[in-house]
């Protein structure tokens, strides 16, 4: 599975796996959406651009997820499709989604933020990249 959740106390872990760093960042964003609702329920009607920079991959991952959480909260939207481009420790992304519809999306929780707990971005010997952290719900 390219994304998954893992449990940790009261928080929820989000993990994305891909053949490249940018695919892992896209998949962990999908895992973030899946904490709230089934990503298949989210239409890709509206595009929002997000840019982040950080001194390393781990902090970039936390900034990326927190930027998504901010955009979801301030725009009252959910995102279900992501296109991420990484340059060193800079991220440019296009995200597609739609306004939250409580009846159709049936959100289960509100994500408050990405944390530094279990935060990692790593290349594995099987040739995959894994990006993960815990999110506060």
CSV table of C-alpha atoms in Angstrom, one decimal:
chain,number,residue,atom,x,y,z
A,1,UNK,CA,0.0,0.0,0.0
A,2,UNK,CA,1.5,3.4,-0.9
A,3,UNK,CA,0.1,5.0,2.2
A,4,UNK,CA,-1.0,3.8,5.6
A,5,UNK,CA,-1.8,4.8,9.2
A,6,UNK,CA,-0.1,3.6,12.3
A,7,UNK,CA,-1.4,4.0,15.8
A,8,UNK,CA,0.4,5.8,18.6
A,9,UNK,CA,-1.5,6.7,21.8
A,10,UNK,CA,-4.0,9.4,21.1
A,11,UNK,CA,-2.4,10.5,17.9
A,12,UNK,CA,-2.4,8.9,14.4
A,13,UNK,CA,0.6,8.1,12.3
A,14,UNK,CA,0.6,8.9,8.6
A,15,UNK,CA,3.1,7.2,6.3
A,16,UNK,CA,3.7,7.5,2.6
A,17,UNK,CA,5.8,5.2,0.4
A,18,UNK,CA,7.0,5.8,-3.1
A,19,UNK,CA,9.7,5.1,-5.7
A,20,UNK,CA,10.9,8.7,-5.1
A,21,UNK,CA,10.9,11.3,-2.3
A,22,UNK,CA,8.2,13.3,-4.1
A,23,UNK,CA,6.0,10.2,-4.4
A,24,UNK,CA,6.4,9.5,-0.7
A,25,UNK,CA,5.4,13.1,0.1
A,26,UNK,CA,2.3,12.8,-2.2
A,27,UNK,CA,1.3,9.5,-0.5
A,28,UNK,CA,1.7,10.8,3.0
A,29,UNK,CA,-0.5,13.7,2.1
A,30,UNK,CA,-3.1,11.2,0.9
A,31,UNK,CA,-2.7,9.4,4.2
A,32,UNK,CA,-3.4,12.8,5.9
A,33,UNK,CA,-6.7,13.2,4.0
A,34,UNK,CA,-7.6,9.6,4.9
A,35,UNK,CA,-7.4,10.4,8.6
A,36,UNK,CA,-10.4,12.7,7.9
A,37,UNK,CA,-12.3,11.0,5.2
A,38,UNK,CA,-12.1,8.4,2.4
A,39,UNK,CA,-9.9,10.2,-0.2
A,40,UNK,CA,-12.0,8.6,-3.0
A,41,UNK,CA,-14.9,10.8,-1.8
A,42,UNK,CA,-12.9,14.0,-2.6
A,43,UNK,CA,-13.3,15.5,-6.0
A,44,UNK,CA,-10.4,17.3,-7.7
A,45,UNK,CA,-12.4,20.4,-8.6
A,46,UNK,CA,-10.2,23.3,-7.2
A,47,UNK,CA,-6.4,23.6,-7.4
A,48,UNK,CA,-4.3,25.2,-4.6
A,49,UNK,CA,-0.6,25.7,-4.8
A,50,UNK,CA,1.6,25.3,-1.8
A,51,UNK,CA,5.3,26.1,-1.3
A,52,UNK,CA,7.6,25.2,1.6
A,53,UNK,CA,11.2,25.4,2.5
A,54,UNK,CA,13.1,23.8,5.4
A,55,UNK,CA,16.7,22.9,6.4
A,56,UNK,CA,16.1,19.2,6.0
A,57,UNK,CA,13.7,16.6,4.6
A,58,UNK,CA,12.1,15.8,8.0
A,59,UNK,CA,11.3,19.5,8.8
A,60,UNK,CA,10.1,19.9,5.2
A,61,UNK,CA,7.7,17.0,5.7
A,62,UNK,CA,6.3,18.5,8.8
A,63,UNK,CA,6.0,21.9,7.1
A,64,UNK,CA,4.3,20.3,4.1
A,65,UNK,CA,1.7,18.5,6.2
A,66,UNK,CA,1.1,21.6,8.4
A,67,UNK,CA,0.6,23.7,5.2
A,68,UNK,CA,-2.0,21.3,4.0
A,69,UNK,CA,-3.8,21.3,7.4
A,70,UNK,CA,-3.7,25.1,7.3
A,71,UNK,CA,-5.2,25.3,3.8
A,72,UNK,CA,-7.9,22.7,4.7
A,73,UNK,CA,-8.9,24.7,7.7
A,74,UNK,CA,-8.8,28.2,6.3
A,75,UNK,CA,-10.4,27.3,3.0
A,76,UNK,CA,-12.8,24.7,4.5
A,77,UNK,CA,-11.6,22.2,1.9
A,78,UNK,CA,-10.4,18.6,1.6
A,79,UNK,CA,-7.7,17.6,-0.9
A,80,UNK,CA,-7.5,14.3,-2.6
A,81,UNK,CA,-4.9,14.7,-5.3
A,82,UNK,CA,-1.3,15.9,-5.0
A,83,UNK,CA,1.6,16.7,-7.4
A,84,UNK,CA,4.8,17.4,-5.4
A,85,UNK,CA,8.1,18.7,-6.8
A,86,UNK,CA,11.1,18.7,-4.5
A,87,UNK,CA,14.3,20.8,-5.0
A,88,UNK,CA,16.9,20.1,-2.3
A,89,UNK,CA,14.8,21.1,0.8
A,90,UNK,CA,12.2,23.1,-1.1
A,91,UNK,CA,8.7,21.9,-2.0
A,92,UNK,CA,6.3,23.1,-4.7
A,93,UNK,CA,3.0,21.4,-4.8
A,94,UNK,CA,-0.3,21.5,-6.6
A,95,UNK,CA,-3.2,20.1,-4.6
A,96,UNK,CA,-6.7,19.5,-5.9
A,97,UNK,CA,-9.8,19.2,-3.8
A,98,UNK,CA,-13.2,20.6,-3.0
A,99,UNK,CA,-15.1,22.4,-0.3
A,100,UNK,CA,-16.0,20.2,2.7
A,101,UNK,CA,-19.4,18.6,2.5
A,102,UNK,CA,-20.2,17.1,5.9
A,103,UNK,CA,-22.9,14.8,4.6
A,104,UNK,CA,-20.9,13.4,1.6
A,105,UNK,CA,-17.4,13.4,3.2
A,106,UNK,CA,-18.5,12.4,6.7
A,107,UNK,CA,-15.3,13.7,8.4
A,108,UNK,CA,-14.3,11.5,11.3
A,109,UNK,CA,-11.8,13.8,13.1
A,110,UNK,CA,-10.1,17.2,12.8
A,111,UNK,CA,-6.4,17.1,12.3
A,112,UNK,CA,-4.8,19.9,14.4
A,113,UNK,CA,-1.2,19.5,13.2
A,114,UNK,CA,1.8,17.4,12.2
A,115,UNK,CA,4.2,16.7,15.0
A,116,UNK,CA,7.9,15.8,15.2
A,117,UNK,CA,7.1,12.5,16.8
A,118,UNK,CA,8.1,9.5,14.6
A,119,UNK,CA,9.1,12.1,12.0
A,120,UNK,CA,11.3,10.6,9.3
A,121,UNK,CA,12.1,10.7,5.6
A,122,UNK,CA,14.3,7.8,4.5
A,123,UNK,CA,15.4,5.8,1.6
A,124,UNK,CA,15.2,2.1,2.2
A,125,UNK,CA,17.4,-0.6,0.7
A,126,UNK,CA,14.5,-2.0,-1.3
A,127,UNK,CA,14.6,1.2,-3.4
A,128,UNK,CA,11.6,2.9,-1.8
A,129,UNK,CA,11.3,6.2,0.0
A,130,UNK,CA,9.2,6.4,3.2
A,131,UNK,CA,7.9,9.7,4.7
A,132,UNK,CA,6.0,9.6,8.1
A,133,UNK,CA,5.1,11.4,11.3
A,134,UNK,CA,2.3,11.6,13.8
A,135,UNK,CA,-0.6,14.0,13.5
A,136,UNK,CA,-2.4,15.5,16.4
A,137,UNK,CA,-6.2,14.9,16.2
